[in-house]
PDB file of C-alpha atoms in Angstrom:
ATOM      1  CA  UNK A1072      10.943 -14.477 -41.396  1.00 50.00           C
ATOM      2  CA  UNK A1073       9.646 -16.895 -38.622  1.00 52.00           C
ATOM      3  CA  UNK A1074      12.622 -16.171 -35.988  1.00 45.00           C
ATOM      4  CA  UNK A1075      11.167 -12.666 -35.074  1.00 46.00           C
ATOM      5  CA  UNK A1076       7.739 -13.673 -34.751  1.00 46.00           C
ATOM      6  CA  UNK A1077       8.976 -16.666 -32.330  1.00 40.00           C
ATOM      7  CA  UNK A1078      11.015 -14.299 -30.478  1.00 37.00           C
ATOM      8  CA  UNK A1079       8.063 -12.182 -30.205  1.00 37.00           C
ATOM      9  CA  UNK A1080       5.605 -14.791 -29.477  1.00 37.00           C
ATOM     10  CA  UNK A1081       7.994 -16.424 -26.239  1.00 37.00           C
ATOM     11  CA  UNK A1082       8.643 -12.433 -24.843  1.00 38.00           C
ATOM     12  CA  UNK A1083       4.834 -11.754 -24.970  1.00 37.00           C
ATOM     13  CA  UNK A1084       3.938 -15.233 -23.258  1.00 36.00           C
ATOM     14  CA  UNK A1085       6.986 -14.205 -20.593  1.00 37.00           C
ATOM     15  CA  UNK A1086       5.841 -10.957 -19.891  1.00 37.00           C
ATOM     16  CA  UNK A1087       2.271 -11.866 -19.635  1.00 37.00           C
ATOM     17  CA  UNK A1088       3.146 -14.771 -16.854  1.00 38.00           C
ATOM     18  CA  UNK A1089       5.008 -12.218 -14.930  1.00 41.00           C
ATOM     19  CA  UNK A1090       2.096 -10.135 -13.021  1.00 48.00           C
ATOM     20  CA  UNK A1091       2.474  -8.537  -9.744  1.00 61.00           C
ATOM     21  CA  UNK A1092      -0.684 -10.133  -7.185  1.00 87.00           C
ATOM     22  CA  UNK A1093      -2.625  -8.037  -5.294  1.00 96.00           C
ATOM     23  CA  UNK A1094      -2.704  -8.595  -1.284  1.00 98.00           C
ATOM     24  CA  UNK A1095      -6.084  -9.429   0.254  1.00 98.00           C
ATOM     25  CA  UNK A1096      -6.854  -6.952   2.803  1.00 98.00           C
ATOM     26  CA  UNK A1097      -9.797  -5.614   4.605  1.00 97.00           C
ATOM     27  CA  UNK A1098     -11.647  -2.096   5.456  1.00 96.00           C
ATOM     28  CA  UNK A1099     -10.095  -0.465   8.378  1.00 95.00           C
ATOM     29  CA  UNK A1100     -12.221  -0.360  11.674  1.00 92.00           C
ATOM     30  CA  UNK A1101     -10.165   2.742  13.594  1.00 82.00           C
ATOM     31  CA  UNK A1102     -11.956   5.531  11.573  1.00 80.00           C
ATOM     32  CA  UNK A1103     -15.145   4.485  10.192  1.00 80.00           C
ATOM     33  CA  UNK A1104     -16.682   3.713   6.703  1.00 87.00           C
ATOM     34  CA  UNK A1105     -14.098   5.038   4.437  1.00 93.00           C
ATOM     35  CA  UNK A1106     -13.863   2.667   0.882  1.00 93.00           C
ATOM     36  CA  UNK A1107     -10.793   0.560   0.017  1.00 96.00           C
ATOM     37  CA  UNK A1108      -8.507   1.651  -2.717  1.00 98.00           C
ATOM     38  CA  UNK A1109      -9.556  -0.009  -5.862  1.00 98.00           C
ATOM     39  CA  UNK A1110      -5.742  -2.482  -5.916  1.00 98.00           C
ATOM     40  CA  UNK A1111      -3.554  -2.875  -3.067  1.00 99.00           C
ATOM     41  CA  UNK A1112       0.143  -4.675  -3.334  1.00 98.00           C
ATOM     42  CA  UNK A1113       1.886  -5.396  -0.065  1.00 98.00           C
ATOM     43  CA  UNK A1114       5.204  -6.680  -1.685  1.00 97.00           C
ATOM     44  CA  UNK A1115       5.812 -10.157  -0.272  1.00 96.00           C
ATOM     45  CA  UNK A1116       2.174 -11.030   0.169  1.00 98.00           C
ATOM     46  CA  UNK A1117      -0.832 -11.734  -1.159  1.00 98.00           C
ATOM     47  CA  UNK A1118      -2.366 -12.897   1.602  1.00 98.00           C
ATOM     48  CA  UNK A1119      -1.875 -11.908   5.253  1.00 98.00           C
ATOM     49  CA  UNK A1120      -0.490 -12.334   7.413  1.00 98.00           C
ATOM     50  CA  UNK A1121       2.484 -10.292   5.971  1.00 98.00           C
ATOM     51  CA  UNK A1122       5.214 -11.647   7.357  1.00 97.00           C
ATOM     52  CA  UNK A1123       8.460  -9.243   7.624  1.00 96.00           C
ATOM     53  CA  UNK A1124      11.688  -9.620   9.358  1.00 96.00           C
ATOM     54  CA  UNK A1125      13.065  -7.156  11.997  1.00 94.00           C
ATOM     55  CA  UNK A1126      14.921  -4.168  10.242  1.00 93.00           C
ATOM     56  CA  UNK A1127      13.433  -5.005   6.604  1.00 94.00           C
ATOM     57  CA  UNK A1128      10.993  -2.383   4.587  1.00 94.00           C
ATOM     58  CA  UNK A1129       7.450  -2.929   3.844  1.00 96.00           C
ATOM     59  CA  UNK A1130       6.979  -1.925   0.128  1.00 97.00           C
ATOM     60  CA  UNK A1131       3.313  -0.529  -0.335  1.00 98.00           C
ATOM     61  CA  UNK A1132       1.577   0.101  -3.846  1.00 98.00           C
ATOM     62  CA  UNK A1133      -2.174   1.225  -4.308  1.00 98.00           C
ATOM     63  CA  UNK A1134      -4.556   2.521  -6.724  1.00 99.00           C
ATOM     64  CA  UNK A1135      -7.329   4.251  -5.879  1.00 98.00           C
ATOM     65  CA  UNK A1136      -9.751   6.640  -7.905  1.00 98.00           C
ATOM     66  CA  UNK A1137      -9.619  10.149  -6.543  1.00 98.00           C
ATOM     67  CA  UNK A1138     -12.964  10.877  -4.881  1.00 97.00           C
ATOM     68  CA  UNK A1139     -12.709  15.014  -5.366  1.00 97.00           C
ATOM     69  CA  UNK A1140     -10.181  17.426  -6.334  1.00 98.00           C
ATOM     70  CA  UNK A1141      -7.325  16.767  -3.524  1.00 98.00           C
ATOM     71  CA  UNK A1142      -4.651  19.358  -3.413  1.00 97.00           C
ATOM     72  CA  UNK A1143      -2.978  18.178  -0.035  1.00 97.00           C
ATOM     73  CA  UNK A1144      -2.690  14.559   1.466  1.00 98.00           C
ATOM     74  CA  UNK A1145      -0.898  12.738   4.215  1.00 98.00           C
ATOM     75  CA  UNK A1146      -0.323   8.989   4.392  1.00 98.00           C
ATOM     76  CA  UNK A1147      -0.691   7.980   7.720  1.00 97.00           C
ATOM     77  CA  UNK A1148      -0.564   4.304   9.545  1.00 96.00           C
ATOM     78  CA  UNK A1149      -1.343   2.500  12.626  1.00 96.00           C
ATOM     79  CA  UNK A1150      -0.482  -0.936  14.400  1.00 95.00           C
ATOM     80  CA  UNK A1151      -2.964  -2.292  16.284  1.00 95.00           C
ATOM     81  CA  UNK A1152      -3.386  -5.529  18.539  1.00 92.00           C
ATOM     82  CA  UNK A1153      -5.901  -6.476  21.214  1.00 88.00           C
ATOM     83  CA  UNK A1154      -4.618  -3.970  23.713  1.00 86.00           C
ATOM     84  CA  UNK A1155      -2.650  -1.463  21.879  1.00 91.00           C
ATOM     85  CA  UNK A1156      -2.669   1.342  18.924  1.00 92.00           C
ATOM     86  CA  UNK A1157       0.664   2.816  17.670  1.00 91.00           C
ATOM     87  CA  UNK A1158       1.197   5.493  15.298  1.00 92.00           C
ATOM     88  CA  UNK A1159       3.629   3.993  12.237  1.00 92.00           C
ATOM     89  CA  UNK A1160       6.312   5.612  11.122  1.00 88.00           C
ATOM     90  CA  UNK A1161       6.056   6.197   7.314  1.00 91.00           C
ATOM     91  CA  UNK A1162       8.936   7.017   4.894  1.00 87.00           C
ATOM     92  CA  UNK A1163       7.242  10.302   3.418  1.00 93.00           C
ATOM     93  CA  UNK A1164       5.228  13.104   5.029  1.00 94.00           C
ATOM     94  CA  UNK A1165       3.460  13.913   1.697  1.00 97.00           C
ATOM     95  CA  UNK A1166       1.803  11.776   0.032  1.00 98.00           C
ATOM     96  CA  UNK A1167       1.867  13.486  -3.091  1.00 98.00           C
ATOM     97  CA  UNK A1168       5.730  12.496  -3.285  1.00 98.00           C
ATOM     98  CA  UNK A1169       4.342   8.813  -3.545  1.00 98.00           C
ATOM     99  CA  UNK A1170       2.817   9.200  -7.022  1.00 98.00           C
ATOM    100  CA  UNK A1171       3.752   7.578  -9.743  1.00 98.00           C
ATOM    101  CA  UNK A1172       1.478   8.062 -12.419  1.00 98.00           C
ATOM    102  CA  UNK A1173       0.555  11.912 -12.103  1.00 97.00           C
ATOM    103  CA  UNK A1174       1.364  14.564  -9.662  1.00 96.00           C
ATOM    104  CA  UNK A1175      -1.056  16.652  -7.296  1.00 97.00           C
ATOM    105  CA  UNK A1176      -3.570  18.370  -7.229  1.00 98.00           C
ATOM    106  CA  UNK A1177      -5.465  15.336  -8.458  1.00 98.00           C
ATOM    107  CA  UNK A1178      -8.653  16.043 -10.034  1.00 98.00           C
ATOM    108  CA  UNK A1179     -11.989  14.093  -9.025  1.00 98.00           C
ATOM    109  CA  UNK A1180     -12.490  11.279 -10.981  1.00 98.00           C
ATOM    110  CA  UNK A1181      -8.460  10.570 -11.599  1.00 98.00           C
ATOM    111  CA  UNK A1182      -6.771   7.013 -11.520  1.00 98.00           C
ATOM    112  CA  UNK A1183      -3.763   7.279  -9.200  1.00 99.00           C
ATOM    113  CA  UNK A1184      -1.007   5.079  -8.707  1.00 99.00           C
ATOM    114  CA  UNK A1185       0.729   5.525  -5.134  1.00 98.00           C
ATOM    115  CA  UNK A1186       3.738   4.018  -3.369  1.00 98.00           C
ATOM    116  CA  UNK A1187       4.596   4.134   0.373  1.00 97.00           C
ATOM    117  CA  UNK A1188       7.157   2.657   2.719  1.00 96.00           C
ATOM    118  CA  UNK A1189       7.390   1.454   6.282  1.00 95.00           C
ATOM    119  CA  UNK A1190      10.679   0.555   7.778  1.00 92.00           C
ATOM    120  CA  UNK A1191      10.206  -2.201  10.199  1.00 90.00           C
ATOM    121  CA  UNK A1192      13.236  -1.749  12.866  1.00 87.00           C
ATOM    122  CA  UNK A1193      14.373  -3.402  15.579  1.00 85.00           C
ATOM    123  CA  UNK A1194      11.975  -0.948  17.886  1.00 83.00           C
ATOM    124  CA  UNK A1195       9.515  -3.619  16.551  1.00 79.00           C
ATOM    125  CA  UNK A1196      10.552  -6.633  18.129  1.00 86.00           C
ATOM    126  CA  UNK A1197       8.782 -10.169  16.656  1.00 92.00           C
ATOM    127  CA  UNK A1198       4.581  -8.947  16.885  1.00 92.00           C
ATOM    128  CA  UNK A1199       1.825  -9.493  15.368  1.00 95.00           C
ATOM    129  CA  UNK A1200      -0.733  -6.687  14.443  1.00 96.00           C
ATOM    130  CA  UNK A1201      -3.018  -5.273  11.951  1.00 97.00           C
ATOM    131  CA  UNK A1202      -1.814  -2.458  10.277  1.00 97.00           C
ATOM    132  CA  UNK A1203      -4.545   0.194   9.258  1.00 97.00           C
ATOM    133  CA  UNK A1204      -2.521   2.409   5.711  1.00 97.00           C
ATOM    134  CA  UNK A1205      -4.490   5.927   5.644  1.00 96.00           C
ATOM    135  CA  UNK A1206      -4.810   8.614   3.096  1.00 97.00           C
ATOM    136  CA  UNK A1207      -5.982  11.977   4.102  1.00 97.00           C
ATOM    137  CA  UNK A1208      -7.059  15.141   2.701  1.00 98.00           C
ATOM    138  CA  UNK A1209      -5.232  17.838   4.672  1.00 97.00           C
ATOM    139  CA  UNK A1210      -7.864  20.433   3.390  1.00 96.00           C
ATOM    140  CA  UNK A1211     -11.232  18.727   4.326  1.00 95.00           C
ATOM    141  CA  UNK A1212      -9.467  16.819   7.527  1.00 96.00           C
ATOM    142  CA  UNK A1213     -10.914  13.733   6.256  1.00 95.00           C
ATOM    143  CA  UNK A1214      -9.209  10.128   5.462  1.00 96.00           C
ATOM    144  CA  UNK A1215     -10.646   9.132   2.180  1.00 96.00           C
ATOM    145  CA  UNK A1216      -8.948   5.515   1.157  1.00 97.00           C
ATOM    146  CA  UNK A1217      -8.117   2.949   3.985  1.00 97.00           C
ATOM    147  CA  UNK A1218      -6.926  -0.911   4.517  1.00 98.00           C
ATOM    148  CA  UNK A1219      -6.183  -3.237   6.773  1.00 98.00           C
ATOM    149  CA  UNK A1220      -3.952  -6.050   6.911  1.00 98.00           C
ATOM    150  CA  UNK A1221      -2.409  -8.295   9.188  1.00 98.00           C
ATOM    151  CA  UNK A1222       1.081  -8.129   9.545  1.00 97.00           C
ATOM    152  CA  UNK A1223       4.123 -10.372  11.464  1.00 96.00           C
ATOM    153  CA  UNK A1224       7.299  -9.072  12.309  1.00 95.00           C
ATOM    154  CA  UNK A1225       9.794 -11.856  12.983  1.00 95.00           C
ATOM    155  CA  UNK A1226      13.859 -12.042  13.903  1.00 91.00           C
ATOM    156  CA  UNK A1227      14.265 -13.921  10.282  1.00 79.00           C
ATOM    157  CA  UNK A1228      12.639 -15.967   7.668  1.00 64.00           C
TER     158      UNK A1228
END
């Protein structure tokens, strides 16, 4: 029966060409030396600048190892260009509600998968900025993955 090992053969060579790419971005700089999460995926870009158009979403996927047991944590972003830091207004307020793989309290040691969103509206207008993705652990007050990456907001592709 060679037809369902061909069949077999073509899927597996499909699937395996299909691979999401990670996006190449940097340690923050706004709150010290805090590590990068081990994968980051900024849909639409592997390597900045990001470019988004006005009143699109910005689709963000990470894995990071958890450094300690973390019962509580808040995503939390910035924009930031030469003269000016903004707060970034995220899609969830926990980011617990952004795992994928497991649910919190994560224990020390744990592989996590986490997804965030950032809705880029028409407040924007076209800029260009660095955008600085935060986790923190409510309990110890501390942020304990960060990256940077530049992004571009535009009217249209």
């Amino acid at each position: 029966m060679a037809f369902p090992k061909i069949v077999f053969a073509v899927i597996y060579v499909f699937s395996s060409s299909i691979s999401v790419q990670a996006t190449t971005v940097t340690p923050c700089t706004a709150v010290g030396d805090i590590p990068l999460p081990d994968n980051v995926e900024i849909e639409n870009c592997v390597e900045p600048p990001c470019i988004f158009p006005i009143n699109s979403t910005i689709n963000i996927a990470m894995n990071f190892t958890s450094p300690r047991r973390l019962d509580r944590i808040v995503p939390q972003a910035i924009g930031e260009t030469s003269n000016l830091v903004i707060s970034l207004p995220l899609e969830q307020e926990d980011a617990c509600d952004g795992i994928v793989n497991t649910e919190c309290p994560l224990e020390a040691g744990q592989d996590v998968e986490y997804k965030s969103q950032l809705s880029v509206s028409s407040d924007f207008g076209e800029i260009q900025f660095a955008l600085e993705f935060f986790l923190l652990d409510v309990d110890e007050d501390s942020f304990f993955e960060c990256f940077r990456a530049d992004m571009q907001i535009v009217q249209t592709y």
